[in-house]
Amino acid sequence: MHSYNPAAIEKKWQTYWLQHQTFKTPTDRSKPKYYVLDMFPYPSGSGLHVGHPEGYTATDIIARYKRMMGFNVLHPMGWDAFGLPAEQYAVKTGTHPSITTEHNIKRFREQLQAIGFSYDWDREINTTDPNYFKWTQWIFLKLYEMGLAYEDEVAVNWCPELGTVLANEEVIDGKSEIGGYPVVRRPMRQWILKITAYAERLLQDLDDLDWPESLKDMQRNWIGKSVGAEIDFKIQEYDSEQIRVFTTRPDTLFGVTYMVLAPEHHLVDKITSEQQRSAVHEYVKNAATKSDLDRQELSKEKTGVWTGAFAIHPVTNKQISIWIADYVLVSYGTGAIMAVPAQDERDWEFAEAFDLPIVRTVQPEEGFTGKAYTGDGLAINSEFLNGMGVDEAKNTMIQWLEDNRVGSKAINYKLRDWLFSRQRYWGEPFPILHTDKGVIPLSEDQLPLELPVVDRYQPTGDGEPPLANATQWVYTIDPATGKPAKRETNTMPQWAGSCWYYLRYISPDWEGGPVDPDYESYWMPVDLYVGGAEHAVLHLLYARFWHKVLFDLGVVSTKEPFQKLVNQGMILGEVEYTAAKKNGEWIPVDYADEATDRIRLSDEDVEKKGDHFVIKGTSIRIEARAHKMSKSRGNVINPDQIIEKFGADSLRLYEMFMGPLEQVKPWSTKGVDGVNRFLHRAWRLLVNEEDGKLKSTICEIEPTKEQLKVLHAAIKKVSQDIETMRFNTAISALMIFVNEANTWSQIPKAVCQNFVQILSPFAPHISEELWMKLGHHESLAYQEWPAFDEQHLTDDEIMYPVQINGKVRAELFVPAGLSMDKQYVIENAKALEKIQGYLEGGRLVKEIFVPMRIVNLVIAPQ
RNA sequence: GGGGAUGUGGUGGAACUGGUAGACACGCUUGGCUUAGAACCAAGUGCCGCAAGGCGUGGGGGUUCGACUCCCUCCAUCCCUACCA
């Protein structure tokens, strides 16, 4: 028997591709280029899951299609291999992270190769390879030289369990993103990157990118630009000090009834009165030891303390009490606010809690019953602003502030500078020496600075990073002066390596810089970048930042790295039916609480009733839902098992057939069955299962009109759908072709060849095998993509649905030559027997004719 | 609280710029092949109805000859984010 056997042919072609270097990136530059990039994975110990191949299959289809379209394609893969899991494993077992990492990479590489991705493995990169991180360190040195990297003592998110500092983004609800351990605030010396210096460009340049609008919005939101004014308030009895506030509502200045400083504000100590000192001190101390989680939980109720001091209103010269409260953040704006309770909800709450005055300065719209009014309206109680709308009042007030030198127009960003150091071992060491003369960067020829061998990976007892244990490495001499120096013991965060990896693929062995400028100008920008939405802000923002810095340095020639970006949707586990049982009785799942047992049911025990699923034969509602795959839920699908059972081509096909790439969708192993059957049918269409040779029905004959139509319809649909990344409907077009072709008694060989070509990006192994059976001796990877010819798609006869009042009542067939003739079509439509009946029952008032689409006759009752 | 996305058969999903709703696939039903099963092949399958026919794209309203598609409004689910002055 020679039936379709993926296990045999897939291994064979994977070996063939590797041995023949089929997917080696061309170095000539005579053709148009296409750079298609995947987000490289962290090689975790648990191996690939089915989420990875989703985006990877999509880009692989594009890469294979573009090669056949005559493009030079760069389609690389690598490893984001620094990271916490390998280090935690090292802490537990003493195994060096590089060993774990190497082992995991090997597994990942094998898994990816088993799916038949057309990566150029000669360009594989690894962020932990000294030849790679040499240039990560080099870029850091450039950032340092440009004044974009600085050290500061900052309150950081310290996670005692992990023994490390986390970035704001790695802290979720006051707990660490990894592990869910508590996080507290603690001041520490840290390296910081001045991403805020690029805030405006990062914001502006989003406009020209071919990215999903929702994702651009997320970045805009994250950067969070707001326009307003900075205003200086004098402090009573302290002539030398002023409090500067940032506000987006300078028009409400007359409504200021108090001021608030963040507890960490530098003036707090100075201006606090003797009577208030102990209360203020207590409050500040509390705020400092509170973790973010505590602050959030307690935030439902506004807290604060009066400092005992007063500020002077810059216009009215009235005195205003100065408070401290933790609802004001030291890290945003100036760390101080002017409170306008009448027009700000947070200020209103605070004013209510502490019985502070409230003065409306914007007339709320009629019928307004709320508290703070943040809408538009005319200014009141505001002297020279009275009667103006919000916008006009803002401008007028800013002008007044500038004329009187007490304030000015100002712009603020939510975006903070990027906390760039971690108290970890398994990361890039900073190429930095600390000496008694301060910080000295290493010179380029001293790179890469490699990690020392250590025997323990834990932080030191006093919270110093693990590298502090490597005293021989830490205590060194400054080669320039010969004087003692101390190495930086922090390492870079995982983001560092992924900030520029797309450049290294272009010239992975280039020694003159991060990227060979000659090839950089050819391959950049990345034409298509596909990855998960979870990187929407962090990775993509950081990489854009570094790219812009490299652009300013002249290292790269484009101002943005990723021209087009697509987020694949998450793949959920199989749909689960869950019923609830309380005290041994089934209860509707809506009433379930903690005391309820949740019982998983199989799909045979449930049925749909109205909007809901119920236990079969009852009306007891159950929950029908697909959940995120997770180890703890036990619903993780392993691609290896799918490949073993159905083959890699079926896995690829199913990943794409599930639905639109961007959408969240549940896995269904039954669905894999469906695409697997399709491949079997395709195989049997061409192959005689007795002898494994080409079927005798495949002959060198001229295709019929019908066959050309079916073929070209498929070519057209598949081509267009690949271009627009609608792979699910492309596969359905391939299925339709096979279903049709199965009814033909003879199939022209040329038609078969074209079919195999358009199948090949999706299911490359079976396609190569069929291509060979069709008599070819080389891979079809570079065969020219078939062009479709519109003329084959025309019919002799056109069918018009005929509607009466918008409802289809009959079908009319007209010769193609007369299909655009309105009069002819309408006359014949009216002549249809079924239509006659309707015409007699009413009065024809309107005739709608849409060429090639529809006829609609509008009839009014007699 | 803010931002984003989604809602179509029993299920995943199709439907181009408003023009036959449900392509393709899963599941299911019936029949064939088979000792039997699997696989395969054939036919059927939105709902109600014996039928004629009617009803149908989360609910309600609107625009239009015609609405899954456009507008208003409400509801549900998911994701991101959160005291950002």
mmCIF file of N, CA and C (backbone and C1' of nucleotides) in Angstrom, chain A residues 214 218 226 247-248 299 302 327-329 332 337 346 414 416 608 658 660 670 677 684 728 732 735 739 799 803 807-808 846 848 853-854 856, chain B residues 3-6 10-17 19-21 23-27 39-41 54-55 65-66 78 80-85:
data_model
loop_
_atom_site.group_PDB
_atom_site.id
_atom_site.type_symbol
_atom_site.label_atom_id
_atom_site.label_comp_id
_atom_site.label_asym_id
_atom_site.label_seq_id
_atom_site.Cartn_x
_atom_site.Cartn_y
_atom_site.Cartn_z
ATOM 1 N N SER A 214 -5.698 49.115 16.825
ATOM 2 C CA SER A 214 -5.878 48.884 18.256
ATOM 3 C C SER A 214 -4.518 48.842 18.956
ATOM 4 N N MET A 218 -2.839 51.274 21.826
ATOM 5 C CA MET A 218 -2.251 50.825 23.085
ATOM 6 C C MET A 218 -0.921 51.538 23.326
ATOM 7 N N SER A 226 -0.023 64.197 27.420
ATOM 8 C CA SER A 226 -1.081 65.153 27.723
ATOM 9 C C SER A 226 -0.534 66.562 27.725
ATOM 10 N N THR A 247 -0.859 70.535 35.248
ATOM 11 C CA THR A 247 -2.305 70.355 35.124
ATOM 12 C C THR A 247 -2.699 70.371 33.655
ATOM 13 N N THR A 248 -3.716 69.573 33.323
ATOM 14 C CA THR A 248 -4.267 69.647 31.967
ATOM 15 C C THR A 248 -5.418 70.638 31.922
ATOM 16 N N SER A 299 -6.766 52.271 48.230
ATOM 17 C CA SER A 299 -7.028 53.485 47.472
ATOM 18 C C SER A 299 -8.516 53.782 47.364
ATOM 19 N N LYS A 302 -9.727 57.671 50.075
ATOM 20 C CA LYS A 302 -8.618 58.614 49.966
ATOM 21 C C LYS A 302 -8.051 58.897 51.356
ATOM 22 N N TYR A 327 -2.556 59.477 46.721
ATOM 23 C CA TYR A 327 -3.210 59.403 45.409
ATOM 24 C C TYR A 327 -2.480 60.268 44.394
ATOM 25 N N VAL A 328 -1.546 61.058 44.876
ATOM 26 C CA VAL A 328 -0.673 61.790 43.966
ATOM 27 C C VAL A 328 0.638 61.014 43.849
ATOM 28 N N LEU A 329 1.035 60.765 42.604
ATOM 29 C CA LEU A 329 2.195 59.924 42.340
ATOM 30 C C LEU A 329 3.422 60.785 42.117
ATOM 31 N N TYR A 332 4.773 60.963 38.330
ATOM 32 C CA TYR A 332 4.081 61.565 37.193
ATOM 33 C C TYR A 332 4.050 63.076 37.337
ATOM 34 N N ILE A 337 0.069 68.406 42.786
ATOM 35 C CA ILE A 337 -1.086 68.857 42.012
ATOM 36 C C ILE A 337 -1.742 70.054 42.671
ATOM 37 N N ARG A 346 -11.202 62.649 41.547
ATOM 38 C CA ARG A 346 -10.332 62.233 42.649
ATOM 39 C C ARG A 346 -10.244 63.330 43.703
ATOM 40 N N LYS A 414 2.959 59.908 30.164
ATOM 41 C CA LYS A 414 2.847 58.846 31.152
ATOM 42 C C LYS A 414 4.086 57.970 31.134
ATOM 43 N N ARG A 416 7.460 56.370 31.425
ATOM 44 C CA ARG A 416 8.568 56.621 32.358
ATOM 45 C C ARG A 416 9.856 56.130 31.741
ATOM 46 N N LYS A 608 -28.052 21.945 23.734
ATOM 47 C CA LYS A 608 -28.314 23.374 23.770
ATOM 48 C C LYS A 608 -29.801 23.621 23.924
ATOM 49 N N MET A 658 -8.371 26.971 11.442
ATOM 50 C CA MET A 658 -9.207 27.242 12.609
ATOM 51 C C MET A 658 -10.023 28.523 12.500
ATOM 52 N N PRO A 660 -9.596 33.137 11.509
ATOM 53 C CA PRO A 660 -8.699 34.252 11.208
ATOM 54 C C PRO A 660 -7.511 34.285 12.172
ATOM 55 N N LYS A 670 -10.688 17.223 16.801
ATOM 56 C CA LYS A 670 -11.565 16.726 15.732
ATOM 57 C C LYS A 670 -11.336 17.507 14.441
ATOM 58 N N ARG A 677 -8.029 14.495 6.578
ATOM 59 C CA ARG A 677 -8.810 13.812 5.541
ATOM 60 C C ARG A 677 -8.621 14.486 4.200
ATOM 61 N N ARG A 684 -4.897 10.872 -2.814
ATOM 62 C CA ARG A 684 -5.552 9.861 -3.652
ATOM 63 C C ARG A 684 -5.975 10.427 -4.994
ATOM 64 N N ASN A 728 -7.436 30.785 6.363
ATOM 65 C CA ASN A 728 -8.529 29.827 6.536
ATOM 66 C C ASN A 728 -9.364 29.705 5.269
ATOM 67 N N SER A 732 -9.882 26.586 2.404
ATOM 68 C CA SER A 732 -11.194 26.144 1.955
ATOM 69 C C SER A 732 -11.249 26.148 0.425
ATOM 70 N N MET A 735 -9.662 23.012 -0.740
ATOM 71 C CA MET A 735 -10.572 21.882 -0.516
ATOM 72 C C MET A 735 -11.615 21.812 -1.619
ATOM 73 N N ASN A 739 -12.399 18.678 -4.049
ATOM 74 C CA ASN A 739 -13.744 18.108 -4.137
ATOM 75 C C ASN A 739 -14.232 18.071 -5.580
ATOM 76 N N MET A 799 -26.401 33.876 -13.718
ATOM 77 C CA MET A 799 -27.628 33.669 -12.963
ATOM 78 C C MET A 799 -27.949 34.935 -12.156
ATOM 79 N N GLN A 803 -35.634 39.243 -7.053
ATOM 80 C CA GLN A 803 -36.313 39.511 -5.787
ATOM 81 C C GLN A 803 -37.632 40.222 -6.021
ATOM 82 N N LYS A 807 -37.000 40.127 -1.417
ATOM 83 C CA LYS A 807 -36.905 38.706 -1.071
ATOM 84 C C LYS A 807 -36.746 37.890 -2.347
ATOM 85 N N VAL A 808 -35.803 36.959 -2.333
ATOM 86 C CA VAL A 808 -35.537 36.182 -3.530
ATOM 87 C C VAL A 808 -36.710 35.237 -3.791
ATOM 88 N N LYS A 846 -41.265 49.922 -8.973
ATOM 89 C CA LYS A 846 -39.851 50.218 -9.179
ATOM 90 C C LYS A 846 -39.121 48.965 -9.637
ATOM 91 N N ILE A 848 -35.283 47.485 -9.883
ATOM 92 C CA ILE A 848 -33.873 47.662 -9.535
ATOM 93 C C ILE A 848 -33.057 46.650 -10.322
ATOM 94 N N ARG A 853 -25.403 41.280 -10.434
ATOM 95 C CA ARG A 853 -25.730 40.997 -9.036
ATOM 96 C C ARG A 853 -27.167 40.544 -8.837
ATOM 97 N N ILE A 854 -28.098 41.441 -9.158
ATOM 98 C CA ILE A 854 -29.448 41.165 -8.690
ATOM 99 C C ILE A 854 -30.507 41.950 -9.465
ATOM 100 N N ASN A 856 -34.396 43.378 -8.554
ATOM 101 C CA ASN A 856 -35.380 43.510 -7.487
ATOM 102 C C ASN A 856 -36.584 44.281 -8.021
ATOM 103 P P G B 3 -12.811 55.390 26.769
ATOM 104 O "O5'" G B 3 -11.702 54.425 26.176
ATOM 105 C "C5'" G B 3 -10.511 54.959 25.596
ATOM 106 C "C4'" G B 3 -9.561 53.854 25.237
ATOM 107 C "C3'" G B 3 -10.098 52.816 24.273
ATOM 108 O "O3'" G B 3 -10.101 53.267 22.927
ATOM 109 C "C1'" G B 3 -9.001 51.724 26.038
ATOM 110 P P G B 4 -11.285 52.730 21.951
ATOM 111 O "O5'" G B 4 -10.837 51.220 21.691
ATOM 112 C "C5'" G B 4 -9.624 50.947 21.009
ATOM 113 C "C4'" G B 4 -9.285 49.490 21.106
ATOM 114 C "C3'" G B 4 -10.269 48.523 20.472
ATOM 115 O "O3'" G B 4 -10.155 48.502 19.066
ATOM 116 C "C1'" G B 4 -9.597 47.670 22.560
ATOM 117 P P A B 5 -11.506 48.223 18.196
ATOM 118 O "O5'" A B 5 -11.735 46.656 18.415
ATOM 119 C "C5'" A B 5 -10.793 45.726 17.904
ATOM 120 C "C4'" A B 5 -11.046 44.366 18.486
ATOM 121 C "C3'" A B 5 -12.373 43.715 18.111
ATOM 122 O "O3'" A B 5 -12.352 43.177 16.811
ATOM 123 C "C1'" A B 5 -11.967 43.412 20.415
ATOM 124 P P U B 6 -13.719 43.212 15.954
ATOM 125 O "O5'" U B 6 -14.545 42.036 16.639
ATOM 126 C "C5'" U B 6 -14.068 40.700 16.596
ATOM 127 C "C4'" U B 6 -14.831 39.850 17.580
ATOM 128 C "C3'" U B 6 -16.325 39.730 17.331
ATOM 129 O "O3'" U B 6 -16.613 38.811 16.294
ATOM 130 C "C1'" U B 6 -15.947 40.087 19.630
ATOM 131 P P G B 10 -28.623 25.851 16.544
ATOM 132 O "O5'" G B 10 -27.594 24.744 17.034
ATOM 133 C "C5'" G B 10 -27.724 24.169 18.318
ATOM 134 C "C4'" G B 10 -26.515 23.336 18.634
ATOM 135 C "C3'" G B 10 -25.173 23.905 18.186
ATOM 136 O "O3'" G B 10 -24.705 24.903 19.059
ATOM 137 C "C1'" G B 10 -25.272 21.629 17.608
ATOM 138 P P U B 11 -23.742 26.063 18.517
ATOM 139 O "O5'" U B 11 -22.368 25.308 18.263
ATOM 140 C "C5'" U B 11 -21.550 24.886 19.343
ATOM 141 C "C4'" U B 11 -20.217 24.436 18.807
ATOM 142 C "C3'" U B 11 -19.476 25.463 17.963
ATOM 143 O "O3'" U B 11 -18.776 26.405 18.761
ATOM 144 C "C1'" U B 11 -19.470 23.399 16.839
ATOM 145 P P G B 12 -18.490 27.837 18.138
ATOM 146 O "O5'" G B 12 -17.276 27.573 17.138
ATOM 147 C "C5'" G B 12 -16.024 27.129 17.655
ATOM 148 C "C4'" G B 12 -15.038 27.001 16.518
ATOM 149 C "C3'" G B 12 -14.929 28.214 15.604
ATOM 150 O "O3'" G B 12 -14.156 29.235 16.191
ATOM 151 C "C1'" G B 12 -15.030 26.250 14.295
ATOM 152 P P G B 13 -14.349 30.717 15.786
ATOM 153 O "O5'" G B 13 -13.924 30.651 14.263
ATOM 154 C "C5'" G B 13 -14.477 31.548 13.301
ATOM 155 C "C4'" G B 13 -14.438 30.866 11.974
ATOM 156 C "C3'" G B 13 -14.966 31.706 10.833
ATOM 157 O "O3'" G B 13 -13.866 32.387 10.249
ATOM 158 C "C1'" G B 13 -16.127 29.660 10.897
ATOM 159 P P A B 14 -14.074 33.608 9.370
ATOM 160 O "O5'" A B 14 -14.523 32.891 8.046
ATOM 161 C "C5'" A B 14 -15.566 33.408 7.365
ATOM 162 C "C4'" A B 14 -15.720 32.765 6.054
ATOM 163 C "C3'" A B 14 -16.296 33.778 5.083
ATOM 164 O "O3'" A B 14 -15.266 34.340 4.340
ATOM 165 C "C1'" A B 14 -17.768 31.942 5.305
ATOM 166 P P A B 15 -15.167 35.921 4.315
ATOM 167 O "O5'" A B 15 -16.558 36.336 3.655
ATOM 168 C "C5'" A B 15 -16.827 36.021 2.300
ATOM 169 C "C4'" A B 15 -18.229 36.423 1.964
ATOM 170 C "C3'" A B 15 -18.654 37.803 2.464
ATOM 171 O "O3'" A B 15 -18.189 38.851 1.651
ATOM 172 C "C1'" A B 15 -20.324 36.245 2.993
ATOM 173 P P C B 16 -18.176 40.311 2.316
ATOM 174 O "O5'" C B 16 -17.152 41.149 1.424
ATOM 175 C "C5'" C B 16 -15.750 40.970 1.595
ATOM 176 C "C4'" C B 16 -15.075 41.353 0.302
ATOM 177 C "C3'" C B 16 -15.454 42.733 -0.240
ATOM 178 O "O3'" C B 16 -14.562 43.727 0.229
ATOM 179 C "C1'" C B 16 -15.728 41.115 -1.933
ATOM 180 P P U B 17 -14.994 44.742 1.333
ATOM 181 O "O5'" U B 17 -16.024 45.720 0.636
ATOM 182 C "C5'" U B 17 -16.318 46.950 1.299
ATOM 183 C "C4'" U B 17 -16.810 47.968 0.315
ATOM 184 C "C3'" U B 17 -18.311 47.992 0.071
ATOM 185 O "O3'" U B 17 -18.955 48.735 1.106
ATOM 186 C "C1'" U B 17 -17.097 48.272 -1.970
ATOM 187 P P G B 19 -23.161 43.488 -0.382
ATOM 188 O "O5'" G B 19 -24.338 42.753 -1.160
ATOM 189 C "C5'" G B 19 -25.439 42.249 -0.425
ATOM 190 C "C4'" G B 19 -26.441 41.680 -1.383
ATOM 191 C "C3'" G B 19 -25.822 40.928 -2.548
ATOM 192 O "O3'" G B 19 -26.674 39.839 -2.857
ATOM 193 C "C1'" G B 19 -27.167 42.686 -3.366
ATOM 194 P P U B 20 -26.374 38.426 -2.190
ATOM 195 O "O5'" U B 20 -27.612 37.602 -2.736
ATOM 196 C "C5'" U B 20 -28.940 38.013 -2.412
ATOM 197 C "C4'" U B 20 -29.757 36.768 -2.164
ATOM 198 C "C3'" U B 20 -29.256 35.883 -1.023
ATOM 199 O "O3'" U B 20 -30.386 35.321 -0.375
ATOM 200 C "C1'" U B 20 -29.292 34.650 -3.007
ATOM 201 P P A B 21 -30.806 35.952 0.975
ATOM 202 O "O5'" A B 21 -29.568 35.674 1.923
ATOM 203 C "C5'" A B 21 -29.250 34.355 2.278
ATOM 204 C "C4'" A B 21 -27.824 34.320 2.763
ATOM 205 C "C3'" A B 21 -27.360 32.938 3.193
ATOM 206 O "O3'" A B 21 -26.802 32.276 2.086
ATOM 207 C "C1'" A B 21 -26.913 34.494 4.903
ATOM 208 P P A B 23 -22.873 26.342 3.854
ATOM 209 O "O5'" A B 23 -21.742 26.239 2.732
ATOM 210 C "C5'" A B 23 -21.960 26.790 1.437
ATOM 211 C "C4'" A B 23 -20.671 27.337 0.893
ATOM 212 C "C3'" A B 23 -19.451 26.437 1.083
ATOM 213 O "O3'" A B 23 -19.375 25.451 0.080
ATOM 214 C "C1'" A B 23 -18.916 28.638 1.715
ATOM 215 P P C B 24 -19.275 23.909 0.419
ATOM 216 O "O5'" C B 24 -17.913 23.855 1.240
ATOM 217 C "C5'" C B 24 -16.653 24.025 0.597
ATOM 218 C "C4'" C B 24 -15.558 24.134 1.629
ATOM 219 C "C3'" C B 24 -15.569 23.040 2.694
ATOM 220 O "O3'" C B 24 -14.959 21.862 2.236
ATOM 221 C "C1'" C B 24 -15.340 25.127 3.752
ATOM 222 P P A B 25 -15.524 20.444 2.717
ATOM 223 O "O5'" A B 25 -15.224 20.480 4.285
ATOM 224 C "C5'" A B 25 -13.917 20.230 4.754
ATOM 225 C "C4'" A B 25 -13.821 20.541 6.235
ATOM 226 C "C3'" A B 25 -14.626 19.656 7.176
ATOM 227 O "O3'" A B 25 -14.046 18.388 7.355
ATOM 228 C "C1'" A B 25 -14.798 21.911 7.836
ATOM 229 P P C B 26 -14.975 17.167 7.756
ATOM 230 O "O5'" C B 26 -15.289 17.458 9.293
ATOM 231 C "C5'" C B 26 -14.237 17.451 10.244
ATOM 232 C "C4'" C B 26 -14.759 17.895 11.582
ATOM 233 C "C3'" C B 26 -15.871 17.045 12.165
ATOM 234 O "O3'" C B 26 -15.371 15.858 12.744
ATOM 235 C "C1'" C B 26 -16.423 19.306 12.409
ATOM 236 P P G B 27 -16.204 14.506 12.604
ATOM 237 O "O5'" G B 27 -17.543 14.846 13.393
ATOM 238 C "C5'" G B 27 -17.525 15.018 14.806
ATOM 239 C "C4'" G B 27 -18.877 15.481 15.277
ATOM 240 C "C3'" G B 27 -20.042 14.574 14.911
ATOM 241 O "O3'" G B 27 -20.165 13.508 15.834
ATOM 242 C "C1'" G B 27 -20.604 16.791 14.381
ATOM 243 P P A B 39 -13.514 6.454 10.957
ATOM 244 O "O5'" A B 39 -12.760 6.176 9.584
ATOM 245 C "C5'" A B 39 -11.363 6.447 9.473
ATOM 246 C "C4'" A B 39 -10.848 5.905 8.174
ATOM 247 C "C3'" A B 39 -11.574 6.400 6.928
ATOM 248 O "O3'" A B 39 -11.109 7.672 6.519
ATOM 249 C "C1'" A B 39 -11.345 4.064 6.816
ATOM 250 P P C B 40 -12.142 8.720 5.907
ATOM 251 O "O5'" C B 40 -12.571 8.040 4.535
ATOM 252 C "C5'" C B 40 -11.608 7.818 3.510
ATOM 253 C "C4'" C B 40 -12.194 6.935 2.453
ATOM 254 C "C3'" C B 40 -13.483 7.459 1.824
ATOM 255 O "O3'" C B 40 -13.212 8.415 0.829
ATOM 256 C "C1'" C B 40 -13.774 5.190 2.387
ATOM 257 P P C B 41 -14.196 9.634 0.614
ATOM 258 O "O5'" C B 41 -15.380 8.958 -0.189
ATOM 259 C "C5'" C B 41 -15.143 8.379 -1.468
ATOM 260 C "C4'" C B 41 -16.376 7.667 -1.928
ATOM 261 C "C3'" C B 41 -17.648 8.494 -1.881
ATOM 262 O "O3'" C B 41 -17.761 9.357 -3.003
ATOM 263 C "C1'" C B 41 -18.068 6.370 -0.946
ATOM 264 P P G B 54 -43.736 33.289 2.855
ATOM 265 O "O5'" G B 54 -43.534 33.243 4.431
ATOM 266 C "C5'" G B 54 -44.565 33.718 5.292
ATOM 267 C "C4'" G B 54 -44.294 33.287 6.708
ATOM 268 C "C3'" G B 54 -43.011 33.825 7.319
ATOM 269 O "O3'" G B 54 -43.171 35.141 7.789
ATOM 270 C "C1'" G B 54 -43.174 31.516 7.764
ATOM 271 P P C B 55 -41.911 36.120 7.760
ATOM 272 O "O5'" C B 55 -40.991 35.509 8.900
ATOM 273 C "C5'" C B 55 -41.474 35.431 10.246
ATOM 274 C "C4'" C B 55 -40.466 34.729 11.111
ATOM 275 C "C3'" C B 55 -39.053 35.273 11.021
ATOM 276 O "O3'" C B 55 -38.910 36.465 11.784
ATOM 277 C "C1'" C B 55 -38.975 32.917 10.919
ATOM 278 P P C B 65 -35.847 53.529 -0.976
ATOM 279 O "O5'" C B 65 -36.126 51.977 -1.213
ATOM 280 C "C5'" C B 65 -37.450 51.511 -1.496
ATOM 281 C "C4'" C B 65 -37.378 50.063 -1.905
ATOM 282 C "C3'" C B 65 -36.528 49.179 -1.002
ATOM 283 O "O3'" C B 65 -37.255 48.735 0.117
ATOM 284 C "C1'" C B 65 -35.937 48.793 -3.251
ATOM 285 P P G B 66 -36.559 48.723 1.531
ATOM 286 O "O5'" G B 66 -35.433 47.622 1.330
ATOM 287 C "C5'" G B 66 -35.807 46.251 1.212
ATOM 288 C "C4'" G B 66 -34.614 45.410 0.887
ATOM 289 C "C3'" G B 66 -33.460 45.501 1.875
ATOM 290 O "O3'" G B 66 -33.696 44.671 2.984
ATOM 291 C "C1'" G B 66 -32.622 45.656 -0.328
ATOM 292 P P C B 78 -15.709 36.779 30.606
ATOM 293 O "O5'" C B 78 -14.512 37.009 29.580
ATOM 294 C "C5'" C B 78 -13.959 35.914 28.867
ATOM 295 C "C4'" C B 78 -13.085 36.431 27.754
ATOM 296 C "C3'" C B 78 -11.949 37.344 28.188
ATOM 297 O "O3'" C B 78 -10.847 36.618 28.689
ATOM 298 C "C1'" C B 78 -13.044 38.297 26.331
ATOM 299 P P C B 80 -4.978 40.215 29.726
ATOM 300 O "O5'" C B 80 -4.604 41.719 29.369
ATOM 301 C "C5'" C B 80 -3.657 41.998 28.350
ATOM 302 C "C4'" C B 80 -3.718 43.461 27.982
ATOM 303 C "C3'" C B 80 -3.456 44.444 29.114
ATOM 304 O "O3'" C B 80 -2.083 44.584 29.385
ATOM 305 C "C1'" C B 80 -5.324 45.161 27.872
ATOM 306 P P U B 81 -1.605 44.909 30.866
ATOM 307 O "O5'" U B 81 -2.298 46.313 31.134
ATOM 308 C "C5'" U B 81 -1.709 47.513 30.651
ATOM 309 C "C4'" U B 81 -2.585 48.680 30.997
ATOM 310 C "C3'" U B 81 -2.757 48.983 32.475
ATOM 311 O "O3'" U B 81 -1.639 49.656 33.028
ATOM 312 C "C1'" U B 81 -4.850 49.089 31.419
ATOM 313 P P A B 82 -1.196 49.292 34.525
ATOM 314 O "O5'" A B 82 -2.075 50.280 35.406
ATOM 315 C "C5'" A B 82 -2.111 51.645 35.130
ATOM 316 C "C4'" A B 82 -3.464 52.181 35.465
ATOM 317 C "C3'" A B 82 -3.787 52.308 36.938
ATOM 318 O "O3'" A B 82 -3.162 53.444 37.475
ATOM 319 C "C1'" A B 82 -5.679 51.526 35.742
ATOM 320 P P C B 83 -3.105 53.622 39.034
ATOM 321 O "O5'" C B 83 -3.712 55.101 39.118
ATOM 322 C "C5'" C B 83 -4.860 55.432 38.349
ATOM 323 C "C4'" C B 83 -5.569 56.592 39.022
ATOM 324 C "C3'" C B 83 -4.739 57.857 39.093
ATOM 325 O "O3'" C B 83 -5.524 58.970 38.691
ATOM 326 C "C1'" C B 83 -5.602 57.304 41.209
ATOM 327 P P C B 84 -5.844 59.180 37.170
ATOM 328 O "O5'" C B 84 -4.470 59.633 36.517
ATOM 329 C "C5'" C B 84 -3.954 60.942 36.780
ATOM 330 C "C4'" C B 84 -2.934 61.252 35.708
ATOM 331 C "C3'" C B 84 -3.414 60.815 34.311
ATOM 332 O "O3'" C B 84 -3.278 61.828 33.390
ATOM 333 C "C1'" C B 84 -1.367 59.713 34.902
ATOM 334 P P A B 85 -3.481 62.872 32.812
ATOM 335 O "O5'" A B 85 -4.169 63.866 33.841
ATOM 336 C "C5'" A B 85 -3.668 65.164 33.956
ATOM 337 C "C4'" A B 85 -4.172 65.744 35.245
ATOM 338 C "C3'" A B 85 -3.447 67.003 35.705
ATOM 339 O "O3'" A B 85 -3.913 68.156 35.032
ATOM 340 C "C1'" A B 85 -3.681 65.533 37.519
#
